[in-house]
CSV table of C-alpha atoms and ligand atoms in Angstrom, one decimal:
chain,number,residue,atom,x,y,z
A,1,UNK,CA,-5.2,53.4,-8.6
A,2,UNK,CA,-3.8,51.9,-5.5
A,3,UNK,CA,-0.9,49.4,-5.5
A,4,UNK,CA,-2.6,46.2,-6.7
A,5,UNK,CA,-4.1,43.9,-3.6
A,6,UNK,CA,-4.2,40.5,-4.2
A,7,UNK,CA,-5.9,37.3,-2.4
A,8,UNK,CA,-4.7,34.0,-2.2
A,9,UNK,CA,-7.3,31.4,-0.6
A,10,UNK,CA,-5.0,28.2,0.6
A,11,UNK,CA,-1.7,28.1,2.6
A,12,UNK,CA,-0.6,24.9,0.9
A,13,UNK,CA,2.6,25.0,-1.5
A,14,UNK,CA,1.2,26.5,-4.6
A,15,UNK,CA,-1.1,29.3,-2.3
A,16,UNK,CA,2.7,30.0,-0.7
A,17,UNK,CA,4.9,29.7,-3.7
A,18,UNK,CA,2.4,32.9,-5.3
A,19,UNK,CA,2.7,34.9,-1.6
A,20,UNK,CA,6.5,34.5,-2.0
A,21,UNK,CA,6.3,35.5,-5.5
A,22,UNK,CA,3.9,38.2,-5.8
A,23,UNK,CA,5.5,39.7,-2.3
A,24,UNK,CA,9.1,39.6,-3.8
A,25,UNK,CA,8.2,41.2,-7.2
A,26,UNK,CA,6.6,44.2,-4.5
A,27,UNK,CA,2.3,43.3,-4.8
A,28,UNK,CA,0.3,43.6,-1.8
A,29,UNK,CA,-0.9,39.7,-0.9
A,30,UNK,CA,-3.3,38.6,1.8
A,31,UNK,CA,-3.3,34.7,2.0
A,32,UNK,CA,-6.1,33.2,3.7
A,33,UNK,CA,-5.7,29.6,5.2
A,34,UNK,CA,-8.9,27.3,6.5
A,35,UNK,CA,-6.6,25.2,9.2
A,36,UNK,CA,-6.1,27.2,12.4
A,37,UNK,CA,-2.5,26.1,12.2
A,38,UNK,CA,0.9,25.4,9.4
A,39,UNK,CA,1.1,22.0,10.8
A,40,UNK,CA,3.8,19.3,10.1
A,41,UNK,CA,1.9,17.7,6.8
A,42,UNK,CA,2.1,14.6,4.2
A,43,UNK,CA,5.1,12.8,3.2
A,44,UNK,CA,7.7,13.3,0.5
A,45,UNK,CA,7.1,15.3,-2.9
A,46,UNK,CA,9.6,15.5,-5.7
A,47,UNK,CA,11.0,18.4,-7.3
A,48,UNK,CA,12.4,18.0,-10.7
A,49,UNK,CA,14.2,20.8,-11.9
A,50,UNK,CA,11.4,22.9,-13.4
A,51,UNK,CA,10.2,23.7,-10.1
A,52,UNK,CA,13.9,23.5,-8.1
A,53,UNK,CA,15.1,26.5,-10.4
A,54,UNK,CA,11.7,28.5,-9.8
A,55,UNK,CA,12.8,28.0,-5.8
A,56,UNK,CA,16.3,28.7,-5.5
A,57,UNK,CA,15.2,32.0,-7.8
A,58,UNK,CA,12.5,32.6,-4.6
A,59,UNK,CA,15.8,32.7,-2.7
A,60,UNK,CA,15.2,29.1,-1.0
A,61,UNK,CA,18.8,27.0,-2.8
A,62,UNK,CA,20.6,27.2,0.5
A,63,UNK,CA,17.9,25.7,2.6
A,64,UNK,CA,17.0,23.5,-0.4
A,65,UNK,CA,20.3,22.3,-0.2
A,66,UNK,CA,20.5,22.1,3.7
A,67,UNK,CA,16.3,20.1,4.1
A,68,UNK,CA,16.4,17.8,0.9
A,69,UNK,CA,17.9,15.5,-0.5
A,70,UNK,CA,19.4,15.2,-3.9
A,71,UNK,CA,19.6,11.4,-4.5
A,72,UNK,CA,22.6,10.2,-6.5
A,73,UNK,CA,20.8,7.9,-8.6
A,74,UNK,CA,17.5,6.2,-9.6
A,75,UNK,CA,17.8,2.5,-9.3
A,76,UNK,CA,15.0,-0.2,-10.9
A,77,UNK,CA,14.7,-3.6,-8.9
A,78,UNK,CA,13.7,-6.7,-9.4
A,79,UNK,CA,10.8,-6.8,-7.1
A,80,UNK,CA,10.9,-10.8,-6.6
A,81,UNK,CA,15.2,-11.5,-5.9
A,82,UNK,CA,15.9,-7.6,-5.8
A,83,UNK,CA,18.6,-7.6,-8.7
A,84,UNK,CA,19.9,-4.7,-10.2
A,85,UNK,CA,17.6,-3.8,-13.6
A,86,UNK,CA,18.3,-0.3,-14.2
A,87,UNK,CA,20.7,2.6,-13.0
A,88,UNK,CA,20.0,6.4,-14.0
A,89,UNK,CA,22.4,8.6,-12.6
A,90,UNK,CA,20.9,11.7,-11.2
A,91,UNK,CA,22.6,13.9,-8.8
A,92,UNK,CA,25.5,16.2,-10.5
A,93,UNK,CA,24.9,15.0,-13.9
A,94,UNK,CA,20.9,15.3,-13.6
A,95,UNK,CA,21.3,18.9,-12.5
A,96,UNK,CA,24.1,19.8,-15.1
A,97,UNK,CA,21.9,18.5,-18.0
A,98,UNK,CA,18.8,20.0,-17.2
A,99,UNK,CA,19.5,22.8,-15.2
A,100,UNK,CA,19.1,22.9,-12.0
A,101,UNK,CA,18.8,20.1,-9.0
A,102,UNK,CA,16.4,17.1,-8.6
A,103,UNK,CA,15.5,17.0,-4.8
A,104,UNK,CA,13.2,14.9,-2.5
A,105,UNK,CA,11.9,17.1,0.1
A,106,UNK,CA,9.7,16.5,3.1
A,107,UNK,CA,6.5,18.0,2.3
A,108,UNK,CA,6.5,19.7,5.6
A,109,UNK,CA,10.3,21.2,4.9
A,110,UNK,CA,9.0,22.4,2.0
A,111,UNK,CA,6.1,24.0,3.4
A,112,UNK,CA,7.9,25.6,6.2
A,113,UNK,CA,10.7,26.8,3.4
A,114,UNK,CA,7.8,28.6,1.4
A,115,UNK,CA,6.0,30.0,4.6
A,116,UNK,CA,9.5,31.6,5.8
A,117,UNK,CA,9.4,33.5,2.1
A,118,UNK,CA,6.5,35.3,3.3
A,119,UNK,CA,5.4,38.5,5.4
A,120,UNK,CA,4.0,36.6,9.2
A,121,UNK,CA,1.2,39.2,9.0
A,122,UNK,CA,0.1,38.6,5.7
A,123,UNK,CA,-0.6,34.8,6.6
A,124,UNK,CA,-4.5,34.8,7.8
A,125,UNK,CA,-5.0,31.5,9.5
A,126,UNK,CA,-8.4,29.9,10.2
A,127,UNK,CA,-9.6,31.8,7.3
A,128,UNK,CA,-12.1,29.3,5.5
A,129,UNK,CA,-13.5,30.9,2.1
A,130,UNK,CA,-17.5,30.3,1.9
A,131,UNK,CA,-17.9,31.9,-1.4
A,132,UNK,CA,-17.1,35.4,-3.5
A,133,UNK,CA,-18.6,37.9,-5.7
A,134,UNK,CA,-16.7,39.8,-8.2
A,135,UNK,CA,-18.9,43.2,-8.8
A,136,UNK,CA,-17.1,46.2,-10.3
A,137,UNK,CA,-13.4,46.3,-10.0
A,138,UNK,CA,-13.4,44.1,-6.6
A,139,UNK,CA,-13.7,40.5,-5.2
A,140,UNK,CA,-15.7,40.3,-2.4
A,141,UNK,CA,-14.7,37.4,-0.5
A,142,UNK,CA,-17.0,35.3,1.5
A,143,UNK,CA,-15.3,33.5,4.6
A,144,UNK,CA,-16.8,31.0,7.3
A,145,UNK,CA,-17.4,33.0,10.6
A,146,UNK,CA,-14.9,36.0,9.9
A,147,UNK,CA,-15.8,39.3,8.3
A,148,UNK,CA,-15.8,39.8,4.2
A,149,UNK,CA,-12.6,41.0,2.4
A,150,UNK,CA,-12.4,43.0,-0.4
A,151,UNK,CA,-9.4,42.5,-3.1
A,152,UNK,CA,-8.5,43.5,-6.7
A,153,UNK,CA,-7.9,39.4,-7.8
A,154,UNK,CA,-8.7,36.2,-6.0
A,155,UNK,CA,-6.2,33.7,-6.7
A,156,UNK,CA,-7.9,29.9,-5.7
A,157,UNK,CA,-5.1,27.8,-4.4
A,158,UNK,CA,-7.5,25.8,-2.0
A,159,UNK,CA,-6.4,22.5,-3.5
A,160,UNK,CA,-8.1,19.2,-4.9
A,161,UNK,CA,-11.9,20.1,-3.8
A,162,UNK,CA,-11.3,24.2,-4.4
A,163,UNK,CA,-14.5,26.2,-3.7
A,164,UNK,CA,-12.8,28.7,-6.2
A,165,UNK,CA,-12.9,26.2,-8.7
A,166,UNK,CA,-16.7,25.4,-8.4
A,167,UNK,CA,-17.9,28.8,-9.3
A,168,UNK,CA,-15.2,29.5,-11.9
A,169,UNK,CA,-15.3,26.2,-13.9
A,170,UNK,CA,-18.4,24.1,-12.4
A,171,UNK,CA,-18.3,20.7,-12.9
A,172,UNK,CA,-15.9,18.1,-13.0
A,173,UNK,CA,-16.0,15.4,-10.9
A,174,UNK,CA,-12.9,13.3,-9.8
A,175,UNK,CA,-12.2,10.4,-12.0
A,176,UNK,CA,-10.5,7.9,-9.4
A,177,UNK,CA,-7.3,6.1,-11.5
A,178,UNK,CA,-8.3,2.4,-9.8
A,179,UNK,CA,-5.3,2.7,-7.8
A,180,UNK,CA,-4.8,4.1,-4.2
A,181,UNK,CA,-1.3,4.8,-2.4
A,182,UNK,CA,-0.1,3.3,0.6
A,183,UNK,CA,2.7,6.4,2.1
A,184,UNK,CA,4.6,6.3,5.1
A,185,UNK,CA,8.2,7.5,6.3
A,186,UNK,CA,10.9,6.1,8.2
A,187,UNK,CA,14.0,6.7,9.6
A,188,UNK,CA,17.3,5.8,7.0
A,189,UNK,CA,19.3,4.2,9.7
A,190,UNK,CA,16.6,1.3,9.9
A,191,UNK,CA,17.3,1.0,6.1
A,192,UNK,CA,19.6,-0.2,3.6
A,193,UNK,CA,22.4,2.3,3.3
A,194,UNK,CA,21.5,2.8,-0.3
A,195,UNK,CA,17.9,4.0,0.9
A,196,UNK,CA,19.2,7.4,2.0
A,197,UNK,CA,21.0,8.6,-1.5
A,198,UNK,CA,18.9,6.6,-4.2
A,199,UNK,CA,15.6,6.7,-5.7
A,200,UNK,CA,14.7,2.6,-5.5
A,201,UNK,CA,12.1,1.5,-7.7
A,202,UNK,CA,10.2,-2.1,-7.6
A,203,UNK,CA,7.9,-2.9,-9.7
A,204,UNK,CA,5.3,-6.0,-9.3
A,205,UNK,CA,2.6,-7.7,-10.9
A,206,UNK,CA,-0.6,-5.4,-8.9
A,207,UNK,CA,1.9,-2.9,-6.9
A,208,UNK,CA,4.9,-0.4,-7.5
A,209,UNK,CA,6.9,0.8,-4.5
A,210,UNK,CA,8.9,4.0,-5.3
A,211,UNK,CA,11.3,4.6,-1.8
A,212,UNK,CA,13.0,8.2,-1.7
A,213,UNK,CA,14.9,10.1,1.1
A,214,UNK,CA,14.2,13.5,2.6
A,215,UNK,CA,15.8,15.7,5.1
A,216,UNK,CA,19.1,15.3,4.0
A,217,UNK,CA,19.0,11.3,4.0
A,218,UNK,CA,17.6,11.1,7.2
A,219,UNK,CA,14.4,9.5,6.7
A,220,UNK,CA,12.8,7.7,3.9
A,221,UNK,CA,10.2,7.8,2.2
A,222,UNK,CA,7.8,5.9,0.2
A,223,UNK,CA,4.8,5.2,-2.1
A,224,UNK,CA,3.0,2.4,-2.9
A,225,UNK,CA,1.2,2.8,-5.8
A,226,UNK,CA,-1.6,-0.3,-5.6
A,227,UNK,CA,-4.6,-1.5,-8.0
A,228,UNK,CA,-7.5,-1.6,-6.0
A,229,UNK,CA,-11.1,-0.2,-7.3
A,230,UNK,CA,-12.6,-0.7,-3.5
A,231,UNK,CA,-10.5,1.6,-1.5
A,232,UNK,CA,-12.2,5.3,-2.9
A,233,UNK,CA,-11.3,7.9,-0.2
A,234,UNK,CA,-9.9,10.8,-1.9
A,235,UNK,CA,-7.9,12.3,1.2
A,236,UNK,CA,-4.5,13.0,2.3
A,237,UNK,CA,-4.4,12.3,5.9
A,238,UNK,CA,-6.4,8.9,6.2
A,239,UNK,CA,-4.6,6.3,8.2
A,240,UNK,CA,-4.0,2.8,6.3
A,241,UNK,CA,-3.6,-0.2,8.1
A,242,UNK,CA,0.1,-1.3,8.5
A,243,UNK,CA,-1.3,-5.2,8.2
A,244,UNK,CA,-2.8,-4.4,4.9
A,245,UNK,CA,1.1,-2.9,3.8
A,246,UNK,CA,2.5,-6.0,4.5
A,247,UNK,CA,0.0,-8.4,3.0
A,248,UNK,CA,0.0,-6.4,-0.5
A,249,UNK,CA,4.3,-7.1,-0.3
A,250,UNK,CA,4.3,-10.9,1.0
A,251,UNK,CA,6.5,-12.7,-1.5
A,252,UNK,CA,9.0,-9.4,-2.6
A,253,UNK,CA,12.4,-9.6,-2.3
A,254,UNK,CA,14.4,-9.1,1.2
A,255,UNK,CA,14.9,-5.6,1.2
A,256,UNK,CA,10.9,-4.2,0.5
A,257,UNK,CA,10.3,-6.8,3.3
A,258,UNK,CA,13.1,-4.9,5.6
A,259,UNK,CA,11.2,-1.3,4.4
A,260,UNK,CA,8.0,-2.7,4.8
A,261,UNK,CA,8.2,-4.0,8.5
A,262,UNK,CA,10.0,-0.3,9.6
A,263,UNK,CA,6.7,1.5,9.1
A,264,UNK,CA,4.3,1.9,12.1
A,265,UNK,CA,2.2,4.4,10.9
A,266,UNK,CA,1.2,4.7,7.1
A,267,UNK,CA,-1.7,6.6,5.1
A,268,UNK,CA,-3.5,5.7,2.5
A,269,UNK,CA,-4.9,7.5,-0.8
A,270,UNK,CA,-7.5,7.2,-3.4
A,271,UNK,CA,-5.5,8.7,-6.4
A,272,UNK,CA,-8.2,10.5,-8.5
A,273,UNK,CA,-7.6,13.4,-11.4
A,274,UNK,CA,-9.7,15.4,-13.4
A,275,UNK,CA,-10.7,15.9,-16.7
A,276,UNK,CA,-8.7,19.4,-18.0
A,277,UNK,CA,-10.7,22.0,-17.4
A,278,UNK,CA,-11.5,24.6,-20.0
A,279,UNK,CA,-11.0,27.5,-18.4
A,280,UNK,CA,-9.3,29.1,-15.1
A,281,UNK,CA,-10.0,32.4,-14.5
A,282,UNK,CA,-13.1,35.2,-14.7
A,283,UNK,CA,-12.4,38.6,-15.0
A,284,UNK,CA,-10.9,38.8,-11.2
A,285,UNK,CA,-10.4,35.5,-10.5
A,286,UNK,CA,-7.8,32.8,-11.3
A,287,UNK,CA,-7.1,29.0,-10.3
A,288,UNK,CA,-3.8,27.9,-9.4
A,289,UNK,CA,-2.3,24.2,-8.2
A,290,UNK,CA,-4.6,21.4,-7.5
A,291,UNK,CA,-7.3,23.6,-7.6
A,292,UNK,CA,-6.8,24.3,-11.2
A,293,UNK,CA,-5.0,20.6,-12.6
A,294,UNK,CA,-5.3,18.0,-10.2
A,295,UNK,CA,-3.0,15.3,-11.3
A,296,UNK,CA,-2.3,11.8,-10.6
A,297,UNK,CA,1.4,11.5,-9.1
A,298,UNK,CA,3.6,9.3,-11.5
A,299,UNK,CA,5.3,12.4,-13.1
A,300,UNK,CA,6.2,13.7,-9.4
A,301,UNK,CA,5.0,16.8,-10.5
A,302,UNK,CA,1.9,18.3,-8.9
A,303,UNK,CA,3.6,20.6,-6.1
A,304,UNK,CA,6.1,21.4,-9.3
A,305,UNK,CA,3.3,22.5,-11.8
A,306,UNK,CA,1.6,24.4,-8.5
A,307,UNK,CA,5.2,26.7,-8.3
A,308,UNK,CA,5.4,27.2,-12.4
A,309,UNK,CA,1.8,28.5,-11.7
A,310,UNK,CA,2.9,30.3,-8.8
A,311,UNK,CA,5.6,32.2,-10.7
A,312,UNK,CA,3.8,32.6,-13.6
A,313,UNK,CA,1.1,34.2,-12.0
A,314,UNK,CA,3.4,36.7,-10.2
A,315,UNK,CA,4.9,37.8,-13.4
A,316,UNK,CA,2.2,38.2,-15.1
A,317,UNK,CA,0.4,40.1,-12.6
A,318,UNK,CA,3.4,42.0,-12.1
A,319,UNK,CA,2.8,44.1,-15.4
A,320,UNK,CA,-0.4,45.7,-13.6
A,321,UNK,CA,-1.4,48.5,-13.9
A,322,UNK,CA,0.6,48.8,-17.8
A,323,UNK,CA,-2.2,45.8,-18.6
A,324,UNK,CA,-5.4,45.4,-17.0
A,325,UNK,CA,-5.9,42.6,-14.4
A,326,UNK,CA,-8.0,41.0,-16.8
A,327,UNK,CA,-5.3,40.6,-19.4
A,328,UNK,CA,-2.8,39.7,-16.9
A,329,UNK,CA,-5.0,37.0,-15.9
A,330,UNK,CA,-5.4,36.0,-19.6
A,331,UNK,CA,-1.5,36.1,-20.0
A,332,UNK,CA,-0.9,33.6,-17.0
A,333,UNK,CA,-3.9,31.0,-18.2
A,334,UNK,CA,-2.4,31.0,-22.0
A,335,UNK,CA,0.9,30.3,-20.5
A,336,UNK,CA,0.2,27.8,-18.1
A,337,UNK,CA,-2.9,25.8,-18.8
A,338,UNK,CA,-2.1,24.2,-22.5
A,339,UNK,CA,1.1,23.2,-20.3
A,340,UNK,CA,-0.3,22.0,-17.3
A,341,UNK,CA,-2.7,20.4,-18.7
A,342,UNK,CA,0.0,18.0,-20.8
A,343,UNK,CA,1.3,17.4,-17.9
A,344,UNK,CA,-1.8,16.3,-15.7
A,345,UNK,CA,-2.9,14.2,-18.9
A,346,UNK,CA,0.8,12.7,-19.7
A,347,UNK,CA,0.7,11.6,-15.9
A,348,UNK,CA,-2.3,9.1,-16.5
A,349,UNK,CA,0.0,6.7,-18.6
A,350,UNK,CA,3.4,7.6,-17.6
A,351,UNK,CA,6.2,8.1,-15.4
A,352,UNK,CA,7.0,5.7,-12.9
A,353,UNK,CA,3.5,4.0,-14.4
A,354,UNK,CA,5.3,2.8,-17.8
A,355,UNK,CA,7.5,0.6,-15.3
A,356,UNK,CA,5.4,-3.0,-14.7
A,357,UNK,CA,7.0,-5.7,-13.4
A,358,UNK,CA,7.2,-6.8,-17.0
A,359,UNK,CA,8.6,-3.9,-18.9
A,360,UNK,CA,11.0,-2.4,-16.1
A,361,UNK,CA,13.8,-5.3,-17.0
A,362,UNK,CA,13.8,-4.3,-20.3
A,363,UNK,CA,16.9,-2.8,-21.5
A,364,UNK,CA,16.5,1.2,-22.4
A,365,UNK,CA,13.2,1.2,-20.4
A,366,UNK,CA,14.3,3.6,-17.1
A,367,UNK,CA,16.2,5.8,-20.1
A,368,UNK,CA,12.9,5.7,-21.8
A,369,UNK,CA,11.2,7.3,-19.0
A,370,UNK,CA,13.9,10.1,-18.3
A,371,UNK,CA,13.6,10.5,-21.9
A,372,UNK,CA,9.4,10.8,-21.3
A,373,UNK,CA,9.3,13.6,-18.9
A,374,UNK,CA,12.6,15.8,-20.1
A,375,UNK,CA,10.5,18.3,-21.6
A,376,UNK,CA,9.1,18.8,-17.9
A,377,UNK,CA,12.3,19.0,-16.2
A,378,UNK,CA,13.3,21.6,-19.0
A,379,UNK,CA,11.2,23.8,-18.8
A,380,UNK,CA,11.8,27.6,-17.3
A,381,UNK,CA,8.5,29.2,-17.5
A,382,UNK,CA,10.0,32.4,-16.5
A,383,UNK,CA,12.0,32.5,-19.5
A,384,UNK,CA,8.8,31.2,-22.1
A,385,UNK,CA,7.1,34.5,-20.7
A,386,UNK,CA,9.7,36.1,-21.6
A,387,UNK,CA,10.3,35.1,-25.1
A,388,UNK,CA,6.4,35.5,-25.3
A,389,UNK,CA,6.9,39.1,-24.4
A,390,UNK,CA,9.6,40.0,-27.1
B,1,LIG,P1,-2.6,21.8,-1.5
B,1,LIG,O1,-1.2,21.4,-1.1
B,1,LIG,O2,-3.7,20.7,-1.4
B,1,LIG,O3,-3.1,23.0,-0.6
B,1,LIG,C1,-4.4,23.6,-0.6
B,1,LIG,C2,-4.5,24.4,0.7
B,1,LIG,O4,-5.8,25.1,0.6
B,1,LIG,C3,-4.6,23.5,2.0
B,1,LIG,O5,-3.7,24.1,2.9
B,1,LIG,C4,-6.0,23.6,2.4
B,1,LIG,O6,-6.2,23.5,3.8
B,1,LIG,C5,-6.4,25.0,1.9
B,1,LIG,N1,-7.9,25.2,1.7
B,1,LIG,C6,-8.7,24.3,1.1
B,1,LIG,N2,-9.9,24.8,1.0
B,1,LIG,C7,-9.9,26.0,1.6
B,1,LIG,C8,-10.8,27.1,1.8
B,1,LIG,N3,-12.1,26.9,1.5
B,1,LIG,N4,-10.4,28.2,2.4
B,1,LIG,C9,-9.1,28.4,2.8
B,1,LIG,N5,-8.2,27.4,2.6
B,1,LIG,C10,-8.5,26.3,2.0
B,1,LIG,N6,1.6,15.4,-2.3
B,1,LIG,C11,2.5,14.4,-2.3
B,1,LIG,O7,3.0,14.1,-3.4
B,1,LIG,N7,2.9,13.7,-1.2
B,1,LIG,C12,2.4,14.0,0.0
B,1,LIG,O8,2.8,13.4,1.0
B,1,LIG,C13,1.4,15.0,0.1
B,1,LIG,N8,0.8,15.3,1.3
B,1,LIG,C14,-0.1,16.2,1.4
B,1,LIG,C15,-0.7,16.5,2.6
B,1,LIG,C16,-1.7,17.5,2.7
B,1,LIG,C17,-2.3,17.7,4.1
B,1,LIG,C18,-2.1,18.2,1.6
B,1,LIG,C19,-3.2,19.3,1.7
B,1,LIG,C20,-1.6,17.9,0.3
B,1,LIG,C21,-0.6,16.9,0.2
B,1,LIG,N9,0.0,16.6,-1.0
B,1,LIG,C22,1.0,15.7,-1.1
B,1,LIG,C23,-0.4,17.3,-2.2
B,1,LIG,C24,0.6,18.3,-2.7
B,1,LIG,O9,1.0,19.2,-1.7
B,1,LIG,C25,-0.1,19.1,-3.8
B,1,LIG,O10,-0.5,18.2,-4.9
B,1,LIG,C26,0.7,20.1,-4.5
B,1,LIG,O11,1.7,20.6,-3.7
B,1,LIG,C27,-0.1,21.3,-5.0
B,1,LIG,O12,-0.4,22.1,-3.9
B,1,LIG,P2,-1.6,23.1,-3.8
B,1,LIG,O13,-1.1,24.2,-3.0
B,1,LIG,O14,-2.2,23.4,-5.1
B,1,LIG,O15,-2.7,22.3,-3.0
C-alpha cells in the first residue's frame, strides 16, 4: 500500500487546521475549496485555550502572538449607566491556569495563519464537491465542472450546509435559536482605550453586545446577539442595516452609543444549530467542524472544536496503515463526537447567554461562567488520545 492520500472538501479553518495537521505528521492531503479565491472573511472568532495550544503545537504561537490579541481582562457592564459589574482577569493569569493563551483573532488572520501551514499546491481552489462514492478501498469524489478525484478518505469540512454531511448522516435540519447577530468591526482608535485590551460585555433586556479586539488591538470587534424570530437568513456574509444597529441600542449607556455610531458596514446572522448527530463517518468518510456540530456561538467555540477535530483526526489517521482507515476513523469519532457534542449542546444555555441584563449584576455570576466552560478551555485532546492509547 501507498502512503495514505487523503481529501479534505472546504478551505475554511477546520478543512485547514487538518491540511496543516495531517501534512506535518507526513500524509499525503489534497484540499478542495468551492470559492475561486482565500479571500479576506467574517469578523472575530475566539480561541480559548483548547484550541490556542492545538495552534502554537501546528507551529503558529509567534504569529499568534504577532495577529491576535490577548485581552487583559473580561469586563461585565451595566448596559443602561455603563458601571463596572464584573472583572475576570484573563491575559497572564488565564493562560497560566489553563494552559495556554486566550486570543481574539481576526477570522481572516487566522485563516491566512492556517493557509501559510500548508503546501501552495495542495490547495485546489474553485473545487466545488457535487457528490462521492466510496466503492472498494477508494472515494470517488464528484466535483462541479472539474474532473473526479480518487482518495483513500474524504474528510467533509465544507461547513454549516456540508454536502458530505447529507449522504453520511441525512437529515437534520437547522433549528434557528430565535436570535440573529448583528457583527461588524472597527478601528480601536475611534474607541474607548479600554476597547483594544478588554473583552466588554453589556447585557440588556432583548440584546447582548460582546466587543473584543483583533490584530493586535487594532480594530474591534463585536457581536450583537438580538432576539428576533423574523430575521431567518442563515448566512455569513449578509449585510445588516446600520439604522437597524442603532435602533436595537437607543437608550444604552454612552459608550455602546460611541461603538455603535463607529460602524458603517455591519452583517447580520440567523444563529441556527443542530440536533447532534448520531454518527460521522462511513467506512471512508468522516465529518469535521460545522459540517459535523454546528453550534450556536456563546461558548466562542466553534472554529475551536473545528481544530480539536482537526488534530484529532490527524492523529488518528496517523496510525494508518498499523490500523485500518476504518478504525482510525472510528478512533477519531469516539474521541471527538461525545465531546463535541457537549459542547454544541452546552452552547444553547450558556456562555455569554447565562448573562441577562438581570443576572449579570449578580455577585459570582461572570466567575460562574468561567467556572461553566473550564472543562473546555482544559481540555488537550492530543493528550486524551494519548491516555486512550496506553
Ligand atoms: P467554515 O469556516 O464554514 O468553512 C467551510 C468551508 O467549506 C468554506 O470555505 C466553504 O466555502 C467550503 N465549502 C462549502 N461547501 C463546499 C463544497 N461543496 N465544496 C468545496 N468547498 C465547500 N465565525 C465567527 O465566530 N465569527 C465570524 O465572523 C465568522 N465569519 C465567517 C465567515 C465565513 C465566510 C465563513 C464560511 C464562516 C465564518 N465563521 C465565523 C464560522 C467559523 O469560521 C466556523 O464556525 C468555524 O471556524 C468552523 O469552521 P469550518 O471549517 O468547520 O467551517
Amino acid at each position: 500500500m501507498g502512503p495514505l492520500r487523503v481529501a479534505v472538501t472546504g478551505a475554511g479553518i477546520g478543512g485547514l487546521a487538518a491540511a496543516a495537521a495531517l501534512s506535518g505528521r507526513g500524509i499525503e492531503v489534497e484540499v478542495y475549496e468551492q470559492a475561486p479565491a482565500l479571500r479576506e472573511v467574517g469578523a472575530g472568532l475566539h480561541l480559548g485555550s483548547n484550541g490556542t495550544r492545538l495552534l502554537q503545537r501546528l507551529g503558529l504561537a509567534a504569529q499568534l502572538r504577532e495577529m491576535a490579541a490577548q485581552p487583559a481582562a473580561m469586563e461585565v457592564r451595566n448596559w443602561k449607566d455603563g458601571r463596572v459589574l464584573a472583572r475576570q482577569p484573563m491575559g497572564a493569569s488565564w493562560a497560566a491556569e489553563f494552559g495556554a493563551p486566550y486570543y481574539t483573532v481576526h477570522r481572516a488572520d487566522l485563516h491566512e495563519m492556517l493557509a501559510s501551514q500548508v503546501p501552495p499546491e495542495r490547495l485546489h481552489l474553485g473545487w466545488k464537491l457535487a457528490g462521492f462514492t466510496e466503492y472498494g478501498e477508494a472515494v470517488r469524489l464528484q466535483f462541479a465542472d472539474r474532473p473526479t478525484c480518487d482518495a483513500d478518505v474524504l474528510v467533509g469540512a465544507d461547513g454549516i450546509h456540508s454536502v458530505v454531511r447529507a449522504t453520511v448522516a441525512p437529515g437534520g435540519d437547522p433549528v434557528f435559536s430565535g436570535n440573529s447577530a448583528f457583527r461588524a468591526l472597527v478601528p480601536a482608535r475611534l474607541l474607548p482605550e479600554s476597547a483594544a485590551n478588554t473583552i466588554l460585555l453589556w447585557a440588556g433586556p432583548d440584546a447582548r453586545l460582546l466587543c473584543y479586539p483583533v490584530r493586535a488591538g487594532q480594530m474591534v470587534t463585536f457581536v450583537a446577539v438580538i432576539t428576533d424570530p423574523n430575521w431567518t437568513i442563515e448566512s455569513w456574509s449578509t449585510h445588516a442595516d446600520v439604522a437597524d444597529l442603532a435602533t436595537v441600542f437607543t437608550g444604552w449607556e454612552p459608550a455602546v452609543q460611541h461603538i455603535v455610531s463607529a460602524v458603517t458596514q455591519a452583517g447580520r446572522w440567523a444563529l441556527y444549530d443542530r440536533e447532534p448527530l448520531k454518527r460521522w463517518s462511513t467506512r471512508r468518510v468522516t465529518l469535521l467542524g460545522d459540517a459535523a456540530h454546528p453550534m450556536l456561538p456563546h461558548h466562542g467555540q466553534g472554529a475551536n472544536q473545528a481544530i480539536e477535530d482537526a488534530v484529532a483526526l490527524a492523529v488518528c489517521l496517523a496510525e494508518v496503515p498499523a490500523v485500518t482507515v476504518g478504525a482510525a476513523l472510528r478512533r477519531y469519532e469516539a474521541t471527538r463526537r461525545p465531546h463535541a457534542t457537549r459542547v454544541q449542546l452546552g452552547s444553547r444555555g450558556n456562555g455569554s447567554l447565562r448573562m441577562s441584563s438581570g443576572d449579570s449584576g449578580r455577585p459570582g455570576a461572570v466567575q460562574s461562567m468561567v467556572e461553566d466552560s473550564s472543562w473546555i478551555q482544559r481540555y488537550d485532546v492530543e493528550r486524551d488520545l494519548a491516555s486512550l492509547a496506553s
